[in-house]
Amino acid sequence: MITVIIPTRNEAVNLERLLARLGRSSVEHEIIVVDASDDDSTKQIAEAAGIACLSSAPGRGEQLAAGARESRGDVLFFLHADTAFEDDPLAAIESRLKNDHDLAGGNFALLFDGDRPFDRFTESLCRAVRVLGVYYGDSGIFVRKEVYDRLGGIKPLPIMEDYDFVRRLERHHRTCYITDMQLTTSSRKFQGRSPLAIIFHWIKMHFLYALGSSPERLKRAYYGDT
């Protein structure tokens, strides 16, 4: 069984759409929503769909870790609420892992829903750095539960929790990159920012991480409180 773990914060509209898409899958799965919203609307959407909804303090790392602790599946699929797809990602995951028992996990090719040239550039960049074993949570990270546990799981970091986990996963295990279907994510993170500012910010965060900066320092740098 695949456990789909969805961290949310004020994502009622996006969550409703995502749950409808996941509901079309014929693959055995459970869904766990881990919510850190300012109100109850997201929780109400989950509960109305019969989905387990955990409450959490804000922080995607803590939310993902909390969902994993409550999971019953032998595969974990971490999925952002603003994700869209045409085909069935659960079927793609099940097929890859059943046909290759040495695969520990992987992720999907990623598209952005914006129409700026920078969106297309970022898609190309994601494909390029995947060769180096670099990818992020918005590309739908999945992993066998036994591997997740053996690696120590996702750390409750305030930022870069996905990069931290992927580095450990790629260092010790073989993964796959699913390109015959794509996940589409929102370009809202790019809105109101110039391409140069976005690239500089990305480089700065990875530089600080490589220096061993504390989680608090990374959080301040990411949210601009420096």
JSON list of C-alpha atoms in Angstrom, two decimals:
[
{"chain": "A", "resi": 1, "resn": "MET", "atom": "CA", "xyz": [0.00, 0.00, 0.00]},
{"chain": "A", "resi": 2, "resn": "ILE", "atom": "CA", "xyz": [1.11, 3.55, -0.74]},
{"chain": "A", "resi": 3, "resn": "THR", "atom": "CA", "xyz": [0.70, 6.23, 1.91]},
{"chain": "A", "resi": 4, "resn": "VAL", "atom": "CA", "xyz": [0.24, 9.69, 0.40]},
{"chain": "A", "resi": 5, "resn": "ILE", "atom": "CA", "xyz": [1.36, 12.37, 2.85]},
{"chain": "A", "resi": 6, "resn": "ILE", "atom": "CA", "xyz": [0.16, 15.91, 2.11]},
{"chain": "A", "resi": 7, "resn": "PRO", "atom": "CA", "xyz": [1.42, 18.82, 4.22]},
{"chain": "A", "resi": 8, "resn": "THR", "atom": "CA", "xyz": [-0.96, 21.78, 4.13]},
{"chain": "A", "resi": 9, "resn": "ARG", "atom": "CA", "xyz": [-1.24, 25.33, 5.35]},
{"chain": "A", "resi": 10, "resn": "ASN", "atom": "CA", "xyz": [-4.27, 27.31, 4.17]},
{"chain": "A", "resi": 11, "resn": "GLU", "atom": "CA", "xyz": [-4.66, 25.05, 1.12]},
{"chain": "A", "resi": 12, "resn": "ALA", "atom": "CA", "xyz": [-8.39, 24.24, 1.20]},
{"chain": "A", "resi": 13, "resn": "VAL", "atom": "CA", "xyz": [-9.06, 24.90, -2.50]},
{"chain": "A", "resi": 14, "resn": "ASN", "atom": "CA", "xyz": [-5.94, 23.12, -3.74]},
{"chain": "A", "resi": 15, "resn": "LEU", "atom": "CA", "xyz": [-6.47, 20.19, -1.37]},
{"chain": "A", "resi": 16, "resn": "GLU", "atom": "CA", "xyz": [-10.01, 19.60, -2.59]},
{"chain": "A", "resi": 17, "resn": "ARG", "atom": "CA", "xyz": [-8.77, 19.37, -6.19]},
{"chain": "A", "resi": 18, "resn": "LEU", "atom": "CA", "xyz": [-5.87, 17.10, -5.26]},
{"chain": "A", "resi": 19, "resn": "LEU", "atom": "CA", "xyz": [-8.04, 14.70, -3.28]},
{"chain": "A", "resi": 20, "resn": "ALA", "atom": "CA", "xyz": [-10.43, 14.43, -6.23]},
{"chain": "A", "resi": 21, "resn": "ARG", "atom": "CA", "xyz": [-7.53, 13.50, -8.53]},
{"chain": "A", "resi": 22, "resn": "LEU", "atom": "CA", "xyz": [-6.13, 10.94, -6.09]},
{"chain": "A", "resi": 23, "resn": "GLY", "atom": "CA", "xyz": [-9.58, 9.46, -5.64]},
{"chain": "A", "resi": 24, "resn": "ARG", "atom": "CA", "xyz": [-9.53, 8.26, -9.26]},
{"chain": "A", "resi": 25, "resn": "SER", "atom": "CA", "xyz": [-6.60, 5.92, -8.61]},
{"chain": "A", "resi": 26, "resn": "SER", "atom": "CA", "xyz": [-7.24, 2.18, -8.50]},
{"chain": "A", "resi": 27, "resn": "VAL", "atom": "CA", "xyz": [-4.01, 1.57, -6.55]},
{"chain": "A", "resi": 28, "resn": "GLU", "atom": "CA", "xyz": [-4.42, 0.64, -2.89]},
{"chain": "A", "resi": 29, "resn": "HIS", "atom": "CA", "xyz": [-3.50, 3.71, -0.86]},
{"chain": "A", "resi": 30, "resn": "GLU", "atom": "CA", "xyz": [-4.19, 5.80, 2.19]},
{"chain": "A", "resi": 31, "resn": "ILE", "atom": "CA", "xyz": [-3.98, 9.58, 2.44]},
{"chain": "A", "resi": 32, "resn": "ILE", "atom": "CA", "xyz": [-2.75, 11.50, 5.46]},
{"chain": "A", "resi": 33, "resn": "VAL", "atom": "CA", "xyz": [-3.13, 15.28, 5.52]},
{"chain": "A", "resi": 34, "resn": "VAL", "atom": "CA", "xyz": [-0.95, 17.09, 8.04]},
{"chain": "A", "resi": 35, "resn": "ASP", "atom": "CA", "xyz": [-2.38, 20.56, 8.49]},
{"chain": "A", "resi": 36, "resn": "ALA", "atom": "CA", "xyz": [-0.88, 23.72, 9.94]},
{"chain": "A", "resi": 37, "resn": "SER", "atom": "CA", "xyz": [-3.56, 26.14, 8.74]},
{"chain": "A", "resi": 38, "resn": "ASP", "atom": "CA", "xyz": [-4.71, 29.32, 10.43]},
{"chain": "A", "resi": 39, "resn": "ASP", "atom": "CA", "xyz": [-8.33, 28.13, 10.31]},
{"chain": "A", "resi": 40, "resn": "ASP", "atom": "CA", "xyz": [-10.29, 24.88, 10.05]},
{"chain": "A", "resi": 41, "resn": "SER", "atom": "CA", "xyz": [-11.23, 25.05, 6.35]},
{"chain": "A", "resi": 42, "resn": "THR", "atom": "CA", "xyz": [-8.47, 22.72, 5.13]},
{"chain": "A", "resi": 43, "resn": "LYS", "atom": "CA", "xyz": [-9.21, 20.22, 7.90]},
{"chain": "A", "resi": 44, "resn": "GLN", "atom": "CA", "xyz": [-12.90, 20.31, 7.04]},
{"chain": "A", "resi": 45, "resn": "ILE", "atom": "CA", "xyz": [-12.15, 19.50, 3.39]},
{"chain": "A", "resi": 46, "resn": "ALA", "atom": "CA", "xyz": [-10.07, 16.48, 4.42]},
{"chain": "A", "resi": 47, "resn": "GLU", "atom": "CA", "xyz": [-12.60, 15.19, 6.92]},
{"chain": "A", "resi": 48, "resn": "ALA", "atom": "CA", "xyz": [-15.47, 15.61, 4.46]},
{"chain": "A", "resi": 49, "resn": "ALA", "atom": "CA", "xyz": [-13.57, 13.34, 2.08]},
{"chain": "A", "resi": 50, "resn": "GLY", "atom": "CA", "xyz": [-13.02, 10.78, 4.84]},
{"chain": "A", "resi": 51, "resn": "ILE", "atom": "CA", "xyz": [-9.30, 11.52, 4.97]},
{"chain": "A", "resi": 52, "resn": "ALA", "atom": "CA", "xyz": [-7.21, 11.39, 8.14]},
{"chain": "A", "resi": 53, "resn": "CYS", "atom": "CA", "xyz": [-6.07, 14.90, 9.10]},
{"chain": "A", "resi": 54, "resn": "LEU", "atom": "CA", "xyz": [-3.39, 15.55, 11.69]},
{"chain": "A", "resi": 55, "resn": "SER", "atom": "CA", "xyz": [-2.75, 18.96, 13.23]},
{"chain": "A", "resi": 56, "resn": "SER", "atom": "CA", "xyz": [0.78, 20.30, 13.31]},
{"chain": "A", "resi": 57, "resn": "ALA", "atom": "CA", "xyz": [2.74, 23.43, 14.04]},
{"chain": "A", "resi": 58, "resn": "PRO", "atom": "CA", "xyz": [3.88, 25.19, 10.84]},
{"chain": "A", "resi": 59, "resn": "GLY", "atom": "CA", "xyz": [6.97, 23.67, 9.25]},
{"chain": "A", "resi": 60, "resn": "ARG", "atom": "CA", "xyz": [6.95, 21.25, 6.35]},
{"chain": "A", "resi": 61, "resn": "GLY", "atom": "CA", "xyz": [9.69, 19.05, 7.81]},
{"chain": "A", "resi": 62, "resn": "GLU", "atom": "CA", "xyz": [7.74, 18.45, 10.99]},
{"chain": "A", "resi": 63, "resn": "GLN", "atom": "CA", "xyz": [4.53, 17.91, 9.03]},
{"chain": "A", "resi": 64, "resn": "LEU", "atom": "CA", "xyz": [6.06, 15.31, 6.72]},
{"chain": "A", "resi": 65, "resn": "ALA", "atom": "CA", "xyz": [7.73, 13.50, 9.61]},
{"chain": "A", "resi": 66, "resn": "ALA", "atom": "CA", "xyz": [4.43, 13.44, 11.53]},
{"chain": "A", "resi": 67, "resn": "GLY", "atom": "CA", "xyz": [2.61, 11.95, 8.57]},
{"chain": "A", "resi": 68, "resn": "ALA", "atom": "CA", "xyz": [5.27, 9.29, 8.10]},
{"chain": "A", "resi": 69, "resn": "ARG", "atom": "CA", "xyz": [5.01, 8.28, 11.77]},
{"chain": "A", "resi": 70, "resn": "GLU", "atom": "CA", "xyz": [1.30, 7.58, 11.33]},
{"chain": "A", "resi": 71, "resn": "SER", "atom": "CA", "xyz": [1.60, 5.80, 7.98]},
{"chain": "A", "resi": 72, "resn": "ARG", "atom": "CA", "xyz": [0.60, 2.17, 7.39]},
{"chain": "A", "resi": 73, "resn": "GLY", "atom": "CA", "xyz": [1.89, 1.81, 3.83]},
{"chain": "A", "resi": 74, "resn": "ASP", "atom": "CA", "xyz": [5.09, 0.17, 2.70]},
{"chain": "A", "resi": 75, "resn": "VAL", "atom": "CA", "xyz": [5.72, 3.10, 0.34]},
{"chain": "A", "resi": 76, "resn": "LEU", "atom": "CA", "xyz": [5.57, 6.80, 1.27]},
{"chain": "A", "resi": 77, "resn": "PHE", "atom": "CA", "xyz": [4.63, 9.43, -1.32]},
{"chain": "A", "resi": 78, "resn": "PHE", "atom": "CA", "xyz": [5.15, 13.03, -0.23]},
{"chain": "A", "resi": 79, "resn": "LEU", "atom": "CA", "xyz": [2.89, 15.29, -2.27]},
{"chain": "A", "resi": 80, "resn": "HIS", "atom": "CA", "xyz": [2.34, 19.05, -2.14]},
{"chain": "A", "resi": 81, "resn": "ALA", "atom": "CA", "xyz": [-1.26, 20.26, -2.11]},
{"chain": "A", "resi": 82, "resn": "ASP", "atom": "CA", "xyz": [-0.80, 22.50, -5.17]},
{"chain": "A", "resi": 83, "resn": "THR", "atom": "CA", "xyz": [0.16, 19.53, -7.37]},
{"chain": "A", "resi": 84, "resn": "ALA", "atom": "CA", "xyz": [-1.82, 18.57, -10.48]},
{"chain": "A", "resi": 85, "resn": "PHE", "atom": "CA", "xyz": [-1.51, 15.60, -12.84]},
{"chain": "A", "resi": 86, "resn": "GLU", "atom": "CA", "xyz": [-3.36, 13.94, -15.71]},
{"chain": "A", "resi": 87, "resn": "ASP", "atom": "CA", "xyz": [-2.20, 10.33, -15.30]},
{"chain": "A", "resi": 88, "resn": "ASP", "atom": "CA", "xyz": [-2.05, 8.29, -12.11]},
{"chain": "A", "resi": 89, "resn": "PRO", "atom": "CA", "xyz": [1.19, 8.82, -10.16]},
{"chain": "A", "resi": 90, "resn": "LEU", "atom": "CA", "xyz": [0.32, 6.03, -7.73]},
{"chain": "A", "resi": 91, "resn": "ALA", "atom": "CA", "xyz": [0.16, 3.53, -10.59]},
{"chain": "A", "resi": 92, "resn": "ALA", "atom": "CA", "xyz": [3.51, 4.79, -11.89]},
{"chain": "A", "resi": 93, "resn": "ILE", "atom": "CA", "xyz": [5.12, 4.38, -8.47]},
{"chain": "A", "resi": 94, "resn": "GLU", "atom": "CA", "xyz": [3.64, 0.93, -7.95]},
{"chain": "A", "resi": 95, "resn": "SER", "atom": "CA", "xyz": [4.83, -0.23, -11.37]},
{"chain": "A", "resi": 96, "resn": "ARG", "atom": "CA", "xyz": [8.40, 0.99, -10.89]},
{"chain": "A", "resi": 97, "resn": "LEU", "atom": "CA", "xyz": [8.86, -0.47, -7.43]},
{"chain": "A", "resi": 98, "resn": "LYS", "atom": "CA", "xyz": [7.21, -3.81, -8.21]},
{"chain": "A", "resi": 99, "resn": "ASN", "atom": "CA", "xyz": [9.33, -4.32, -11.32]},
{"chain": "A", "resi": 100, "resn": "ASP", "atom": "CA", "xyz": [12.63, -3.39, -9.68]},
{"chain": "A", "resi": 101, "resn": "HIS", "atom": "CA", "xyz": [13.03, -4.47, -6.07]},
{"chain": "A", "resi": 102, "resn": "ASP", "atom": "CA", "xyz": [16.40, -2.74, -5.82]},
{"chain": "A", "resi": 103, "resn": "LEU", "atom": "CA", "xyz": [14.86, 0.70, -6.35]},
{"chain": "A", "resi": 104, "resn": "ALA", "atom": "CA", "xyz": [14.51, 2.62, -3.10]},
{"chain": "A", "resi": 105, "resn": "GLY", "atom": "CA", "xyz": [12.31, 5.42, -4.43]},
{"chain": "A", "resi": 106, "resn": "GLY", "atom": "CA", "xyz": [12.47, 8.42, -6.72]},
{"chain": "A", "resi": 107, "resn": "ASN", "atom": "CA", "xyz": [10.54, 11.38, -8.05]},
{"chain": "A", "resi": 108, "resn": "PHE", "atom": "CA", "xyz": [8.69, 12.73, -11.10]},
{"chain": "A", "resi": 109, "resn": "ALA", "atom": "CA", "xyz": [9.49, 15.12, -13.92]},
{"chain": "A", "resi": 110, "resn": "LEU", "atom": "CA", "xyz": [8.16, 18.53, -12.95]},
{"chain": "A", "resi": 111, "resn": "LEU", "atom": "CA", "xyz": [6.25, 21.21, -14.84]},
{"chain": "A", "resi": 112, "resn": "PHE", "atom": "CA", "xyz": [5.27, 24.68, -13.64]},
{"chain": "A", "resi": 113, "resn": "ASP", "atom": "CA", "xyz": [1.84, 26.10, -14.41]},
{"chain": "A", "resi": 114, "resn": "GLY", "atom": "CA", "xyz": [3.10, 29.60, -15.29]},
{"chain": "A", "resi": 115, "resn": "ASP", "atom": "CA", "xyz": [3.73, 30.85, -18.81]},
{"chain": "A", "resi": 116, "resn": "ARG", "atom": "CA", "xyz": [6.89, 32.89, -18.26]},
{"chain": "A", "resi": 117, "resn": "PRO", "atom": "CA", "xyz": [10.15, 31.89, -19.97]},
{"chain": "A", "resi": 118, "resn": "PHE", "atom": "CA", "xyz": [11.58, 31.52, -16.47]},
{"chain": "A", "resi": 119, "resn": "ASP", "atom": "CA", "xyz": [9.10, 28.71, -15.77]},
{"chain": "A", "resi": 120, "resn": "ARG", "atom": "CA", "xyz": [10.40, 26.81, -18.79]},
{"chain": "A", "resi": 121, "resn": "PHE", "atom": "CA", "xyz": [13.99, 27.53, -17.73]},
{"chain": "A", "resi": 122, "resn": "THR", "atom": "CA", "xyz": [13.30, 26.16, -14.25]},
{"chain": "A", "resi": 123, "resn": "GLU", "atom": "CA", "xyz": [11.80, 22.99, -15.70]},
{"chain": "A", "resi": 124, "resn": "SER", "atom": "CA", "xyz": [14.97, 22.48, -17.74]},
{"chain": "A", "resi": 125, "resn": "LEU", "atom": "CA", "xyz": [17.11, 23.18, -14.68]},
{"chain": "A", "resi": 126, "resn": "CYS", "atom": "CA", "xyz": [15.21, 20.58, -12.65]},
{"chain": "A", "resi": 127, "resn": "ARG", "atom": "CA", "xyz": [15.87, 17.99, -15.35]},
{"chain": "A", "resi": 128, "resn": "ALA", "atom": "CA", "xyz": [19.55, 18.91, -15.48]},
{"chain": "A", "resi": 129, "resn": "VAL", "atom": "CA", "xyz": [20.25, 18.75, -11.73]},
{"chain": "A", "resi": 130, "resn": "ARG", "atom": "CA", "xyz": [18.33, 15.46, -11.43]},
{"chain": "A", "resi": 131, "resn": "VAL", "atom": "CA", "xyz": [21.31, 13.83, -13.12]},
{"chain": "A", "resi": 132, "resn": "LEU", "atom": "CA", "xyz": [23.28, 14.92, -10.05]},
{"chain": "A", "resi": 133, "resn": "GLY", "atom": "CA", "xyz": [20.71, 13.39, -7.70]},
{"chain": "A", "resi": 134, "resn": "VAL", "atom": "CA", "xyz": [19.19, 16.75, -6.76]},
{"chain": "A", "resi": 135, "resn": "TYR", "atom": "CA", "xyz": [15.42, 17.18, -6.57]},
{"chain": "A", "resi": 136, "resn": "TYR", "atom": "CA", "xyz": [12.85, 18.67, -4.24]},
{"chain": "A", "resi": 137, "resn": "GLY", "atom": "CA", "xyz": [9.51, 18.02, -2.61]},
{"chain": "A", "resi": 138, "resn": "ASP", "atom": "CA", "xyz": [7.38, 19.60, -5.32]},
{"chain": "A", "resi": 139, "resn": "SER", "atom": "CA", "xyz": [8.49, 16.83, -7.72]},
{"chain": "A", "resi": 140, "resn": "GLY", "atom": "CA", "xyz": [6.73, 14.16, -5.65]},
{"chain": "A", "resi": 141, "resn": "ILE", "atom": "CA", "xyz": [9.34, 12.27, -3.64]},
{"chain": "A", "resi": 142, "resn": "PHE", "atom": "CA", "xyz": [8.48, 8.63, -2.97]},
{"chain": "A", "resi": 143, "resn": "VAL", "atom": "CA", "xyz": [10.43, 6.06, -0.97]},
{"chain": "A", "resi": 144, "resn": "ARG", "atom": "CA", "xyz": [10.02, 2.59, 0.44]},
{"chain": "A", "resi": 145, "resn": "LYS", "atom": "CA", "xyz": [9.08, 2.87, 4.12]},
{"chain": "A", "resi": 146, "resn": "GLU", "atom": "CA", "xyz": [11.86, 0.52, 5.23]},
{"chain": "A", "resi": 147, "resn": "VAL", "atom": "CA", "xyz": [14.43, 2.71, 3.46]},
{"chain": "A", "resi": 148, "resn": "TYR", "atom": "CA", "xyz": [12.89, 5.86, 4.92]},
{"chain": "A", "resi": 149, "resn": "ASP", "atom": "CA", "xyz": [13.20, 4.44, 8.43]},
{"chain": "A", "resi": 150, "resn": "ARG", "atom": "CA", "xyz": [16.72, 3.18, 7.86]},
{"chain": "A", "resi": 151, "resn": "LEU", "atom": "CA", "xyz": [17.82, 6.66, 6.73]},
{"chain": "A", "resi": 152, "resn": "GLY", "atom": "CA", "xyz": [16.39, 8.25, 9.86]},
{"chain": "A", "resi": 153, "resn": "GLY", "atom": "CA", "xyz": [13.41, 9.81, 8.09]},
{"chain": "A", "resi": 154, "resn": "ILE", "atom": "CA", "xyz": [12.77, 13.42, 7.24]},
{"chain": "A", "resi": 155, "resn": "LYS", "atom": "CA", "xyz": [14.17, 15.75, 9.85]},
{"chain": "A", "resi": 156, "resn": "PRO", "atom": "CA", "xyz": [11.84, 18.37, 11.38]},
{"chain": "A", "resi": 157, "resn": "LEU", "atom": "CA", "xyz": [13.73, 21.21, 9.71]},
{"chain": "A", "resi": 158, "resn": "PRO", "atom": "CA", "xyz": [11.96, 24.54, 9.06]},
{"chain": "A", "resi": 159, "resn": "ILE", "atom": "CA", "xyz": [13.36, 24.67, 5.51]},
{"chain": "A", "resi": 160, "resn": "MET", "atom": "CA", "xyz": [15.29, 22.45, 3.06]},
{"chain": "A", "resi": 161, "resn": "GLU", "atom": "CA", "xyz": [13.98, 19.29, 4.70]},
{"chain": "A", "resi": 162, "resn": "ASP", "atom": "CA", "xyz": [13.45, 17.76, 1.24]},
{"chain": "A", "resi": 163, "resn": "TYR", "atom": "CA", "xyz": [16.99, 18.50, 0.05]},
{"chain": "A", "resi": 164, "resn": "ASP", "atom": "CA", "xyz": [18.40, 17.11, 3.29]},
{"chain": "A", "resi": 165, "resn": "PHE", "atom": "CA", "xyz": [16.50, 13.84, 2.93]},
{"chain": "A", "resi": 166, "resn": "VAL", "atom": "CA", "xyz": [17.20, 13.45, -0.78]},
{"chain": "A", "resi": 167, "resn": "ARG", "atom": "CA", "xyz": [20.95, 13.83, -0.19]},
{"chain": "A", "resi": 168, "resn": "ARG", "atom": "CA", "xyz": [20.86, 10.90, 2.23]},
{"chain": "A", "resi": 169, "resn": "LEU", "atom": "CA", "xyz": [18.62, 8.84, -0.05]},
{"chain": "A", "resi": 170, "resn": "GLU", "atom": "CA", "xyz": [20.79, 9.39, -3.12]},
{"chain": "A", "resi": 171, "resn": "ARG", "atom": "CA", "xyz": [24.01, 8.75, -1.24]},
{"chain": "A", "resi": 172, "resn": "HIS", "atom": "CA", "xyz": [23.01, 5.27, -0.14]},
{"chain": "A", "resi": 173, "resn": "HIS", "atom": "CA", "xyz": [20.39, 3.99, -2.60]},
{"chain": "A", "resi": 174, "resn": "ARG", "atom": "CA", "xyz": [19.39, 3.74, -6.24]},
{"chain": "A", "resi": 175, "resn": "THR", "atom": "CA", "xyz": [16.37, 5.77, -7.28]},
{"chain": "A", "resi": 176, "resn": "CYS", "atom": "CA", "xyz": [14.37, 6.38, -10.45]},
{"chain": "A", "resi": 177, "resn": "TYR", "atom": "CA", "xyz": [13.24, 9.49, -12.28]},
{"chain": "A", "resi": 178, "resn": "ILE", "atom": "CA", "xyz": [9.77, 9.07, -13.78]},
{"chain": "A", "resi": 179, "resn": "THR", "atom": "CA", "xyz": [9.57, 11.10, -16.98]},
{"chain": "A", "resi": 180, "resn": "ASP", "atom": "CA", "xyz": [6.76, 9.41, -18.91]},
{"chain": "A", "resi": 181, "resn": "MET", "atom": "CA", "xyz": [4.31, 11.37, -16.78]},
{"chain": "A", "resi": 182, "resn": "GLN", "atom": "CA", "xyz": [4.75, 14.73, -15.10]},
{"chain": "A", "resi": 183, "resn": "LEU", "atom": "CA", "xyz": [3.54, 16.50, -12.02]},
{"chain": "A", "resi": 184, "resn": "THR", "atom": "CA", "xyz": [2.53, 20.14, -12.43]},
{"chain": "A", "resi": 185, "resn": "THR", "atom": "CA", "xyz": [3.12, 22.53, -9.57]},
{"chain": "A", "resi": 186, "resn": "SER", "atom": "CA", "xyz": [2.15, 26.14, -8.96]},
{"chain": "A", "resi": 187, "resn": "SER", "atom": "CA", "xyz": [4.45, 28.96, -10.07]},
{"chain": "A", "resi": 188, "resn": "ARG", "atom": "CA", "xyz": [3.18, 31.18, -7.25]},
{"chain": "A", "resi": 189, "resn": "LYS", "atom": "CA", "xyz": [6.55, 31.00, -5.47]},
{"chain": "A", "resi": 190, "resn": "PHE", "atom": "CA", "xyz": [8.05, 32.93, -8.39]},
{"chain": "A", "resi": 191, "resn": "GLN", "atom": "CA", "xyz": [5.44, 35.70, -8.49]},
{"chain": "A", "resi": 192, "resn": "GLY", "atom": "CA", "xyz": [6.66, 39.22, -7.79]},
{"chain": "A", "resi": 193, "resn": "ARG", "atom": "CA", "xyz": [10.33, 38.23, -7.99]},
{"chain": "A", "resi": 194, "resn": "SER", "atom": "CA", "xyz": [12.83, 38.67, -10.79]},
{"chain": "A", "resi": 195, "resn": "PRO", "atom": "CA", "xyz": [14.56, 35.60, -12.24]},
{"chain": "A", "resi": 196, "resn": "LEU", "atom": "CA", "xyz": [17.94, 36.85, -11.04]},
{"chain": "A", "resi": 197, "resn": "ALA", "atom": "CA", "xyz": [16.64, 37.30, -7.49]},
{"chain": "A", "resi": 198, "resn": "ILE", "atom": "CA", "xyz": [15.22, 33.76, -7.50]},
{"chain": "A", "resi": 199, "resn": "ILE", "atom": "CA", "xyz": [18.45, 32.22, -8.77]},
{"chain": "A", "resi": 200, "resn": "PHE", "atom": "CA", "xyz": [20.57, 34.18, -6.28]},
{"chain": "A", "resi": 201, "resn": "HIS", "atom": "CA", "xyz": [18.29, 33.11, -3.44]},
{"chain": "A", "resi": 202, "resn": "TRP", "atom": "CA", "xyz": [18.53, 29.44, -4.49]},
{"chain": "A", "resi": 203, "resn": "ILE", "atom": "CA", "xyz": [22.33, 29.62, -4.63]},
{"chain": "A", "resi": 204, "resn": "LYS", "atom": "CA", "xyz": [22.50, 31.38, -1.26]},
{"chain": "A", "resi": 205, "resn": "MET", "atom": "CA", "xyz": [20.36, 28.76, 0.47]},
{"chain": "A", "resi": 206, "resn": "HIS", "atom": "CA", "xyz": [22.45, 25.87, -0.83]},
{"chain": "A", "resi": 207, "resn": "PHE", "atom": "CA", "xyz": [25.65, 27.68, 0.07]},
{"chain": "A", "resi": 208, "resn": "LEU", "atom": "CA", "xyz": [24.45, 28.23, 3.65]},
{"chain": "A", "resi": 209, "resn": "TYR", "atom": "CA", "xyz": [23.33, 24.60, 3.89]},
{"chain": "A", "resi": 210, "resn": "ALA", "atom": "CA", "xyz": [26.72, 23.39, 2.65]},
{"chain": "A", "resi": 211, "resn": "LEU", "atom": "CA", "xyz": [28.41, 25.53, 5.31]},
{"chain": "A", "resi": 212, "resn": "GLY", "atom": "CA", "xyz": [26.43, 23.70, 7.98]},
{"chain": "A", "resi": 213, "resn": "SER", "atom": "CA", "xyz": [24.28, 26.68, 8.96]},
{"chain": "A", "resi": 214, "resn": "SER", "atom": "CA", "xyz": [21.79, 26.07, 11.75]},
{"chain": "A", "resi": 215, "resn": "PRO", "atom": "CA", "xyz": [18.12, 25.44, 10.91]},
{"chain": "A", "resi": 216, "resn": "GLU", "atom": "CA", "xyz": [17.29, 28.82, 12.47]},
{"chain": "A", "resi": 217, "resn": "ARG", "atom": "CA", "xyz": [19.84, 30.59, 10.26]},
{"chain": "A", "resi": 218, "resn": "LEU", "atom": "CA", "xyz": [18.47, 28.87, 7.16]},
{"chain": "A", "resi": 219, "resn": "LYS", "atom": "CA", "xyz": [14.93, 29.85, 8.09]},
{"chain": "A", "resi": 220, "resn": "ARG", "atom": "CA", "xyz": [15.90, 33.50, 8.54]},
{"chain": "A", "resi": 221, "resn": "ALA", "atom": "CA", "xyz": [17.74, 33.50, 5.22]},
{"chain": "A", "resi": 222, "resn": "TYR", "atom": "CA", "xyz": [14.85, 31.87, 3.37]},
{"chain": "A", "resi": 223, "resn": "TYR", "atom": "CA", "xyz": [12.16, 34.16, 4.69]},
{"chain": "A", "resi": 224, "resn": "GLY", "atom": "CA", "xyz": [14.25, 37.31, 4.39]},
{"chain": "A", "resi": 225, "resn": "ASP", "atom": "CA", "xyz": [14.68, 38.06, 8.08]},
{"chain": "A", "resi": 226, "resn": "THR", "atom": "CA", "xyz": [18.39, 38.77, 7.78]}
]
